PDB file of N, CA and C in Angstrom:
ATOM      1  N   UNK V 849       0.821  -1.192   0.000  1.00 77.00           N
ATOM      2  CA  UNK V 849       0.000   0.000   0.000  1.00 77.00           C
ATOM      3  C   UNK V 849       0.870   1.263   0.000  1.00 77.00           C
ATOM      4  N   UNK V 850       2.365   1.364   0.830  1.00 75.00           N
ATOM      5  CA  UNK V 850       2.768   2.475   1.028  1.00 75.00           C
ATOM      6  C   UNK V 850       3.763   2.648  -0.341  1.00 75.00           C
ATOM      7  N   UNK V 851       3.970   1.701  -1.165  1.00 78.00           N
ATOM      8  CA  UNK V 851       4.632   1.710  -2.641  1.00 78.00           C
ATOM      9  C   UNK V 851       3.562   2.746  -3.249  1.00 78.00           C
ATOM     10  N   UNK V 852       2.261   2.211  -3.434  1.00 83.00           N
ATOM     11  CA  UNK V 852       1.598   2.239  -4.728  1.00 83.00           C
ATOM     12  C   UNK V 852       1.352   4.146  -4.271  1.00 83.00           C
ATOM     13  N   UNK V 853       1.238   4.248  -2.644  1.00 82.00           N
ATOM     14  CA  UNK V 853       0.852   5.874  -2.418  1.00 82.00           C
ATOM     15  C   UNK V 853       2.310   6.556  -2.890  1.00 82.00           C
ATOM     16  N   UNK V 854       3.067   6.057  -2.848  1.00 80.00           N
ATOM     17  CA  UNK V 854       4.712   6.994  -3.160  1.00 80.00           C
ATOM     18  C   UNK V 854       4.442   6.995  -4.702  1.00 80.00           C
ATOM     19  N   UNK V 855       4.033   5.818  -5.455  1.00 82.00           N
ATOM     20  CA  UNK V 855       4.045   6.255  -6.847  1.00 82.00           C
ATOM     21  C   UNK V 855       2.935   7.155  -7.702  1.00 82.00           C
ATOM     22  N   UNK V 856       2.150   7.273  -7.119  1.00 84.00           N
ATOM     23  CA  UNK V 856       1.049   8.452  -6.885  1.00 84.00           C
ATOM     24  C   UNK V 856       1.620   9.341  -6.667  1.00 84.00           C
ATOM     25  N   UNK V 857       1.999   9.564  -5.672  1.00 82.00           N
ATOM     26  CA  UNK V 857       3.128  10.919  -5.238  1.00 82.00           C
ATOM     27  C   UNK V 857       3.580  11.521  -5.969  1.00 82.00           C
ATOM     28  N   UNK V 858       4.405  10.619  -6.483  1.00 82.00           N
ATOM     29  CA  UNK V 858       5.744  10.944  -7.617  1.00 82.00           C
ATOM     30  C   UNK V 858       4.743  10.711  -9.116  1.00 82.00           C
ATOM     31  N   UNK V 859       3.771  10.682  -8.816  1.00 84.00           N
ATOM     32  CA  UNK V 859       3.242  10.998 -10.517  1.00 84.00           C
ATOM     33  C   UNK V 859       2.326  12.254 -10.291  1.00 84.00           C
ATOM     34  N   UNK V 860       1.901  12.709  -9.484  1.00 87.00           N
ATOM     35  CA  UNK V 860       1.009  14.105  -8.695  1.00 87.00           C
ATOM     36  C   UNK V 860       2.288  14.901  -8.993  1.00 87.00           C
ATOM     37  N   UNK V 861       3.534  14.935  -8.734  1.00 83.00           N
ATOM     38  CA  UNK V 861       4.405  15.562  -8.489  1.00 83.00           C
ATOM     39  C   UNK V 861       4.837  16.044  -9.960  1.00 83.00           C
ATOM     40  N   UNK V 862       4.942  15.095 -10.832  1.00 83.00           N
ATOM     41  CA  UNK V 862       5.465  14.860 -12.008  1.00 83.00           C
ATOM     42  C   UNK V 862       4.461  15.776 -13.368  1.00 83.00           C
ATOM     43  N   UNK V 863       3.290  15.684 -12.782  1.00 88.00           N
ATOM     44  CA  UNK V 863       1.729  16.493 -13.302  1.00 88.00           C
ATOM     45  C   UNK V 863       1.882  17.702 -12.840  1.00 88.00           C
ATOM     46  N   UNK V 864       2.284  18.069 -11.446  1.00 86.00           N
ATOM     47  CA  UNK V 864       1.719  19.170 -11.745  1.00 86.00           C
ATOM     48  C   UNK V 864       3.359  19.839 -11.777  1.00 86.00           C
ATOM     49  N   UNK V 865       4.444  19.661 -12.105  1.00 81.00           N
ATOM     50  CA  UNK V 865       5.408  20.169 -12.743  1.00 81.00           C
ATOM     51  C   UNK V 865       5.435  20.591 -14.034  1.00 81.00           C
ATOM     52  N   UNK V 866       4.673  19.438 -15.400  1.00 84.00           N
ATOM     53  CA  UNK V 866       4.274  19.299 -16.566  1.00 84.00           C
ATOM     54  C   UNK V 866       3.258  20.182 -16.697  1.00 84.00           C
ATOM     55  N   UNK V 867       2.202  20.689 -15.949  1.00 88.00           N
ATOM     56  CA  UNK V 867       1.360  21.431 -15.989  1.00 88.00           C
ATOM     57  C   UNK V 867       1.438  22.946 -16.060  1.00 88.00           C
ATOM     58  N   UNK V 868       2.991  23.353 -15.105  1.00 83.00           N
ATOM     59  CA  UNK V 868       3.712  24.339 -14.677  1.00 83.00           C
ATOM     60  C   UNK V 868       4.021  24.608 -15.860  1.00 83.00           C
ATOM     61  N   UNK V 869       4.891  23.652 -16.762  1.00 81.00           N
ATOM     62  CA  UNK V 869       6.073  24.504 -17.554  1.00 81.00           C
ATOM     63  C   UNK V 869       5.057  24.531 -18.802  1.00 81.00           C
ATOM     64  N   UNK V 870       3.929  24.273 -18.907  1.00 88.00           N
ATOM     65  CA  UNK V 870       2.826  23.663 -19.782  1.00 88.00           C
ATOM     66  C   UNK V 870       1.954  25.616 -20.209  1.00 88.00           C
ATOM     67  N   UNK V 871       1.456  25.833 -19.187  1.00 86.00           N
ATOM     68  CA  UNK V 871       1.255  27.092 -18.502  1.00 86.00           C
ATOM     69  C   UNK V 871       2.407  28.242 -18.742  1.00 86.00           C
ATOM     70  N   UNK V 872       3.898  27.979 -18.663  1.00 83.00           N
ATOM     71  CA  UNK V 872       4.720  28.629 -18.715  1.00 83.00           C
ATOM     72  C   UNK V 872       4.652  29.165 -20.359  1.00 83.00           C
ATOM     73  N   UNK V 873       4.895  28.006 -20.932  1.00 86.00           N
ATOM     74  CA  UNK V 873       5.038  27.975 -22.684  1.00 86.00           C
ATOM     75  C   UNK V 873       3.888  28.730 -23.173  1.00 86.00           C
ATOM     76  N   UNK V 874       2.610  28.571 -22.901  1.00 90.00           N
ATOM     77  CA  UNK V 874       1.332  29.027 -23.353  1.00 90.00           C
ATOM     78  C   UNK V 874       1.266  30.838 -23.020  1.00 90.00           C
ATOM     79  N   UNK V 875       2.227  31.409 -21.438  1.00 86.00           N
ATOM     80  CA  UNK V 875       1.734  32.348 -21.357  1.00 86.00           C
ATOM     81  C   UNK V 875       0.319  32.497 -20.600  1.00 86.00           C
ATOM     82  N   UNK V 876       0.085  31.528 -19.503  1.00 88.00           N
ATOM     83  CA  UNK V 876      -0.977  31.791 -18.794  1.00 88.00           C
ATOM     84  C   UNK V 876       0.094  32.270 -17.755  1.00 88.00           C
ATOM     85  N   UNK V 877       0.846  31.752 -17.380  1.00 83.00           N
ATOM     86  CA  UNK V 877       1.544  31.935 -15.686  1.00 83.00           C
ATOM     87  C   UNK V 877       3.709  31.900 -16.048  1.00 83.00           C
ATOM     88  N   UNK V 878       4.145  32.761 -15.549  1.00 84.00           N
ATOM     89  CA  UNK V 878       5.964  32.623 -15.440  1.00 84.00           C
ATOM     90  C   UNK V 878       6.025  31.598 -14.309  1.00 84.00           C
ATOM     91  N   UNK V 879       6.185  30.673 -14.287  1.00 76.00           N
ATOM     92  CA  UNK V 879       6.446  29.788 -14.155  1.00 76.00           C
ATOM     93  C   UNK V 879       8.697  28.786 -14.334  1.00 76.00           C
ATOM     94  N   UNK V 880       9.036  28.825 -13.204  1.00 76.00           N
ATOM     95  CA  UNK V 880      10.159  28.049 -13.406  1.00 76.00           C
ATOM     96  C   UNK V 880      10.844  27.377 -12.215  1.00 76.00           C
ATOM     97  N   UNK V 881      11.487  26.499 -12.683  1.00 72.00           N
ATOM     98  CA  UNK V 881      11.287  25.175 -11.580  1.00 72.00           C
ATOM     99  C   UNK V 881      12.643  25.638 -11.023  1.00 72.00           C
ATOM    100  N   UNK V 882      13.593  26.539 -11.380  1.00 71.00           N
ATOM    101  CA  UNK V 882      14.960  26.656 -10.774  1.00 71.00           C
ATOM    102  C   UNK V 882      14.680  27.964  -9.772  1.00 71.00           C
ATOM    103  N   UNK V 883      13.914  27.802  -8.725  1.00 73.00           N
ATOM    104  CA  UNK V 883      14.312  28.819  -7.510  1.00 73.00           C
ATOM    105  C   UNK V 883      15.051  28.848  -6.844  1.00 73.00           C
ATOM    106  N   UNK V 884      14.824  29.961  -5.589  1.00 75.00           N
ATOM    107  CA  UNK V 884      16.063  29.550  -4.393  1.00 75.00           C
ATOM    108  C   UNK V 884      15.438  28.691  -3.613  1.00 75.00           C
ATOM    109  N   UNK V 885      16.333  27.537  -3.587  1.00 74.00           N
ATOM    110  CA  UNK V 885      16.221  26.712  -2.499  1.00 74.00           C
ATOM    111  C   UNK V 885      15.767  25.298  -3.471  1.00 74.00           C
ATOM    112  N   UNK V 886      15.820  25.437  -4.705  1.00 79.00           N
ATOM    113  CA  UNK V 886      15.084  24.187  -5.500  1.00 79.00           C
ATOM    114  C   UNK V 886      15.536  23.034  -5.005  1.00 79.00           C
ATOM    115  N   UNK V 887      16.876  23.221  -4.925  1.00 81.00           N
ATOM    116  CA  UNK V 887      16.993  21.804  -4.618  1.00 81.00           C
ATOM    117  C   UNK V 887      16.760  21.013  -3.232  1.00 81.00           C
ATOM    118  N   UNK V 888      17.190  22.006  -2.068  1.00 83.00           N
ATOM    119  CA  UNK V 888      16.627  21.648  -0.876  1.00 83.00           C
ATOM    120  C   UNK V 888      15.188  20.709  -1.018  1.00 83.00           C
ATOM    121  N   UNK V 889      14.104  21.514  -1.628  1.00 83.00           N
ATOM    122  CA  UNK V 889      12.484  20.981  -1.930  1.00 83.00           C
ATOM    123  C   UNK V 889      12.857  19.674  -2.529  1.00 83.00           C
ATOM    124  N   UNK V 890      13.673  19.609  -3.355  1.00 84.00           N
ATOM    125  CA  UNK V 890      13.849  18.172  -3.943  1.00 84.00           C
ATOM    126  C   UNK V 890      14.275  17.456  -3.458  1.00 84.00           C
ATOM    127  N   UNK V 891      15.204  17.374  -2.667  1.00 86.00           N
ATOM    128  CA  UNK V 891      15.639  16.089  -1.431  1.00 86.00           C
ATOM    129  C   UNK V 891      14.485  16.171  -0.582  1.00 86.00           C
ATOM    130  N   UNK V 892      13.916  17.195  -0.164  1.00 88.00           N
ATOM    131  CA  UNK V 892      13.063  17.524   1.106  1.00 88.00           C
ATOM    132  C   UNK V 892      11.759  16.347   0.287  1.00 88.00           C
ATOM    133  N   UNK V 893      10.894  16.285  -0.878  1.00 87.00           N
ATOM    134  CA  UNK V 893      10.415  15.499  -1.919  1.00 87.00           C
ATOM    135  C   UNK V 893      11.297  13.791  -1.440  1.00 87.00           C
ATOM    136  N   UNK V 894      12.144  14.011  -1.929  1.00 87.00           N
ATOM    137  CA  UNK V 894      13.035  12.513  -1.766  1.00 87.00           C
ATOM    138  C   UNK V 894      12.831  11.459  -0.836  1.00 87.00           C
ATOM    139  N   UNK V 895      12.974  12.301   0.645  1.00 90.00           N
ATOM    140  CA  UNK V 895      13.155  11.765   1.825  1.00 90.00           C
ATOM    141  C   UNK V 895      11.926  11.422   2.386  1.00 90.00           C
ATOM    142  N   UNK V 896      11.056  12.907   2.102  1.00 88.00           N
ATOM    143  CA  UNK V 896       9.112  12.054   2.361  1.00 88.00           C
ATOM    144  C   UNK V 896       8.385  11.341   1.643  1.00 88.00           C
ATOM    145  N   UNK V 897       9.391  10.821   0.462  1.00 86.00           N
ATOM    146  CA  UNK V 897       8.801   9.286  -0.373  1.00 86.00           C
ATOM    147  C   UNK V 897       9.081   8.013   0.237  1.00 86.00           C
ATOM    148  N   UNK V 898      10.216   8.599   0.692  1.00 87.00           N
ATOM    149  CA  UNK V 898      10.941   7.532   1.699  1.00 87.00           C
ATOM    150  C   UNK V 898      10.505   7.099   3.099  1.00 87.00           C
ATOM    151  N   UNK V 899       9.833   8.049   3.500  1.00 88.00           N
ATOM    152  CA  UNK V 899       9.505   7.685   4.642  1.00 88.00           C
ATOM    153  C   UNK V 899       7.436   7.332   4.225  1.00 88.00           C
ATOM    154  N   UNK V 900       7.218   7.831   3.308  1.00 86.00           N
ATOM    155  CA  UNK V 900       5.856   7.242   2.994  1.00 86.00           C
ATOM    156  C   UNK V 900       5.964   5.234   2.548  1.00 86.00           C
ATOM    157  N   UNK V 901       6.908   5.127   1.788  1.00 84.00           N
ATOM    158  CA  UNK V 901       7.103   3.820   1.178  1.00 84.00           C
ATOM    159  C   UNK V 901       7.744   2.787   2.159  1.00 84.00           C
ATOM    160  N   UNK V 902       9.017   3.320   3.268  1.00 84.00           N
ATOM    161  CA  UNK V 902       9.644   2.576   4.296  1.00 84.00           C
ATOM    162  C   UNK V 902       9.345   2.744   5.583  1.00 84.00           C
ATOM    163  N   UNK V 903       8.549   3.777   5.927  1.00 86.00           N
ATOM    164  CA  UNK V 903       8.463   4.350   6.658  1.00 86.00           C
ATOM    165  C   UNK V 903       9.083   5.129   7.586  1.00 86.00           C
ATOM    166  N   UNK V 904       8.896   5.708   8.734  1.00 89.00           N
ATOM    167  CA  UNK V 904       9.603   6.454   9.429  1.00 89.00           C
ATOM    168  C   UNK V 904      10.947   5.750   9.883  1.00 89.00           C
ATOM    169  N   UNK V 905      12.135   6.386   9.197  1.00 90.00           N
ATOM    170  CA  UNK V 905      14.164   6.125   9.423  1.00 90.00           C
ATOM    171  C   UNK V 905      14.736   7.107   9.728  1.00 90.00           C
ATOM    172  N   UNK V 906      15.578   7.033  11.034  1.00 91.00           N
ATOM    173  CA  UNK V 906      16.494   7.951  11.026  1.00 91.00           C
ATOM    174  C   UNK V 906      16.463   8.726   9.859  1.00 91.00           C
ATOM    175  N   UNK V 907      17.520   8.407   9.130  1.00 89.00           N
ATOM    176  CA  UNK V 907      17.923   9.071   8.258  1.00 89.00           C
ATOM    177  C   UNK V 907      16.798   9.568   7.083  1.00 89.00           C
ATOM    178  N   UNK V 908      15.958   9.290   6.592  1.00 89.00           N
ATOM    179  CA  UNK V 908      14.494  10.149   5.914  1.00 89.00           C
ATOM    180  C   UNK V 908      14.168  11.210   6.473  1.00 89.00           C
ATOM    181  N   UNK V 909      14.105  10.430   8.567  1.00 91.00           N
ATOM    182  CA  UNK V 909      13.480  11.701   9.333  1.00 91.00           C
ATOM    183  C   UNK V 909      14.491  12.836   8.938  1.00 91.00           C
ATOM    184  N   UNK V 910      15.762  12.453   9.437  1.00 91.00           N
ATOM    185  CA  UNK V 910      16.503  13.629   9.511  1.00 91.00           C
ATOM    186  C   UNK V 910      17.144  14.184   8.087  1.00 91.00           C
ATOM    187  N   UNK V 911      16.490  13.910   7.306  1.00 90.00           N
ATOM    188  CA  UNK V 911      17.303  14.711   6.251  1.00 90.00           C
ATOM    189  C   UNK V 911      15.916  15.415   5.502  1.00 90.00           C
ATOM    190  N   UNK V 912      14.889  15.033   6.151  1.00 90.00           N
ATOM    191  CA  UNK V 912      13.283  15.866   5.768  1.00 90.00           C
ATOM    192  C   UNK V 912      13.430  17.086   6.911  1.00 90.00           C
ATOM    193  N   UNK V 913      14.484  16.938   7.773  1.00 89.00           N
ATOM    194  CA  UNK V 913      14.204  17.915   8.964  1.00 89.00           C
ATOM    195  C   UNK V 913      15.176  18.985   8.469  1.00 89.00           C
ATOM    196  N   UNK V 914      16.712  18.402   8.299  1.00 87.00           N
ATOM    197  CA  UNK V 914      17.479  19.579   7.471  1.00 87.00           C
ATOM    198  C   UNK V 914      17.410  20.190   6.327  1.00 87.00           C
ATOM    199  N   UNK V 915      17.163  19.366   5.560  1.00 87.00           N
ATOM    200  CA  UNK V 915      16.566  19.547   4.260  1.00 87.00           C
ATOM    201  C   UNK V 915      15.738  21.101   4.257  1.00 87.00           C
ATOM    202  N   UNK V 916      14.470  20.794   5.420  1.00 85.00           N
ATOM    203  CA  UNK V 916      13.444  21.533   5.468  1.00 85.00           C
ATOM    204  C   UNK V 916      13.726  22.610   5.914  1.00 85.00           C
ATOM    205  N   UNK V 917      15.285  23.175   7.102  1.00 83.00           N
ATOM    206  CA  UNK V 917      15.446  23.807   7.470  1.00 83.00           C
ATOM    207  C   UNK V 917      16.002  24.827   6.409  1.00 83.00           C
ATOM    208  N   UNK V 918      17.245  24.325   5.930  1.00 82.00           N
ATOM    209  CA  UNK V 918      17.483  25.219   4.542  1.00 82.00           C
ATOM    210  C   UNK V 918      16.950  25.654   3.471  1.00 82.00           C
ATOM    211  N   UNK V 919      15.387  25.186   3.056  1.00 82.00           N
ATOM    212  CA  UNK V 919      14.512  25.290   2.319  1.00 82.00           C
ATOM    213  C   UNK V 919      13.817  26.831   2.992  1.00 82.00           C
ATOM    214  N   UNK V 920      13.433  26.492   4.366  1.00 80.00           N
ATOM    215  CA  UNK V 920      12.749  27.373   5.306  1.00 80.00           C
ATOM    216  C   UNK V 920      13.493  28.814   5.522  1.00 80.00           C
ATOM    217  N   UNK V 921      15.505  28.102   5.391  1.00 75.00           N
ATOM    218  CA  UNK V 921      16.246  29.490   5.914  1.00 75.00           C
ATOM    219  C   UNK V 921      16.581  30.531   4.767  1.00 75.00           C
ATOM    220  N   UNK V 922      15.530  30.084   3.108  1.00 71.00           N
ATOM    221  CA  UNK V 922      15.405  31.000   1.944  1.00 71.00           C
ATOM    222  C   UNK V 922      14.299  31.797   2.094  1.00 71.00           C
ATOM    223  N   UNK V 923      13.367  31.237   2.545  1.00 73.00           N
ATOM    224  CA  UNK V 923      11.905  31.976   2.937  1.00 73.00           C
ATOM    225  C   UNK V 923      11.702  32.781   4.191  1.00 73.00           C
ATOM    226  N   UNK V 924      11.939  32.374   5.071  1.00 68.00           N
ATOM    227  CA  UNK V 924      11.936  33.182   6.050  1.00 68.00           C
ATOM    228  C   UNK V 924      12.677  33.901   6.453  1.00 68.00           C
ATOM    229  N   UNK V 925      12.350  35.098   7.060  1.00 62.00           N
ATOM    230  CA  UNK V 925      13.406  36.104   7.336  1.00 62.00           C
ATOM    231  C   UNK V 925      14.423  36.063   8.587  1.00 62.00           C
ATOM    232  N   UNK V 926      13.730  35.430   9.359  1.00 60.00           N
ATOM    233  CA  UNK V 926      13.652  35.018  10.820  1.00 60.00           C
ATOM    234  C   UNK V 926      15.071  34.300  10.570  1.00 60.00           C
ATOM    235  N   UNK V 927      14.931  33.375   9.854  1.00 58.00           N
ATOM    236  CA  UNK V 927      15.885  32.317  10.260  1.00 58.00           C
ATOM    237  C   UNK V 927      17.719  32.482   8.977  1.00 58.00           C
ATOM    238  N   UNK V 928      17.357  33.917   8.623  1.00 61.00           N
ATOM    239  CA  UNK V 928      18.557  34.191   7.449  1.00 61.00           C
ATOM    240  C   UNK V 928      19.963  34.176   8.041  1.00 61.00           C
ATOM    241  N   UNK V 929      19.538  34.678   9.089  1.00 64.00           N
ATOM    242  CA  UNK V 929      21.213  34.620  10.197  1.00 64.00           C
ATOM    243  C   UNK V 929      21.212  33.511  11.088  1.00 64.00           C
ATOM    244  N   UNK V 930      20.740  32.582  11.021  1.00 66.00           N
ATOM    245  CA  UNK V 930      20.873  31.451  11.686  1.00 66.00           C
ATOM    246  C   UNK V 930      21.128  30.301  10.826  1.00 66.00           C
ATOM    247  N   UNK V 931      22.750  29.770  11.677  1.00 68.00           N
ATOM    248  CA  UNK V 931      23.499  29.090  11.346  1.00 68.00           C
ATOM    249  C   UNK V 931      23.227  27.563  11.363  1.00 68.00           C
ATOM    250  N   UNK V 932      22.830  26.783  10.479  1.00 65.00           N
ATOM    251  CA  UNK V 932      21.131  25.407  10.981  1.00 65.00           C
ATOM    252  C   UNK V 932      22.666  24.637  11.147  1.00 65.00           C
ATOM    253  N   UNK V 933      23.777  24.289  10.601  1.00 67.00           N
ATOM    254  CA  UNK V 933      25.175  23.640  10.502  1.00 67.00           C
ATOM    255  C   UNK V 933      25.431  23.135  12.230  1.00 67.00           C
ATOM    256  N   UNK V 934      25.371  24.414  12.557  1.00 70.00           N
ATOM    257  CA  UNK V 934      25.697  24.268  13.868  1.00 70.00           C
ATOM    258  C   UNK V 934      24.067  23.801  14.700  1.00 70.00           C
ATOM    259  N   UNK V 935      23.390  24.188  14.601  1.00 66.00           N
ATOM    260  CA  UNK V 935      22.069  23.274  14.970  1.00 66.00           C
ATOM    261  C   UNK V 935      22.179  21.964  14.807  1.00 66.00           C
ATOM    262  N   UNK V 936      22.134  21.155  13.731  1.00 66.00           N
ATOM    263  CA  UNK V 936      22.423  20.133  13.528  1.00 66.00           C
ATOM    264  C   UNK V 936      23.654  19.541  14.058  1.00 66.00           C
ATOM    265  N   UNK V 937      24.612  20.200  14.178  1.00 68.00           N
ATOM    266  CA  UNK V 937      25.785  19.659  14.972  1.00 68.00           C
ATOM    267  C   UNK V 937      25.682  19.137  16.503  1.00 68.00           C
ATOM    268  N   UNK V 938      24.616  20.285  16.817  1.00 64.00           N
ATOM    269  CA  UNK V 938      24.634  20.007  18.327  1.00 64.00           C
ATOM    270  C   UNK V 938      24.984  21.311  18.753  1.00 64.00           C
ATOM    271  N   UNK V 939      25.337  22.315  18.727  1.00 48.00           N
ATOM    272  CA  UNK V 939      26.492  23.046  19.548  1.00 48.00           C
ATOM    273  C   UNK V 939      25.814  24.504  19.873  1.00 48.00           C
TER     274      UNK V 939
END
């Protein structure tokens, strides 16, 4: 069951990307998949397939948690001077 929901996922995901650049070409919406932080979202994507299909692992958890933090420390203002390296370190 938790396969067939990850490949759903990753085809929801895959649609409405195709839909994006679909929209882009036509001139309904600017539209582009290279922001700040793209790639963060894409491991951050990675790791909660992973934990939908294997379920909850160390390592899914924690790399959906850092992942999310550096994703978060492009958007928010709050967190631009905060160093997540050393969070994650411990220190």
């Amino acid at each position: 069951m938790r396969k067939k929901i990850t490949s759903v996922m990753i085809g929801l995901i895959v649609v409405a990307i195709g839909v994006g650049i679909i929209g882009n070409a036509v001139g309904i919406w600017n539209f582009t998949i290279f922001f700040k932080g793209w790639w963060a979202l894409a491991l951050m994507l990675a790791f909660l397939c992973g934990i939908i299909s294997e379920g909850p692992r160390l390592l899914n958890v924690l790399g959906l948690v850092i992942f999310g933090a550096l994703f978060a420390k492009n958007y928010i203002s709050i967190l631009a001077d905060v160093n997540i390296w050393l969070i994650v370190a411990g220190a």
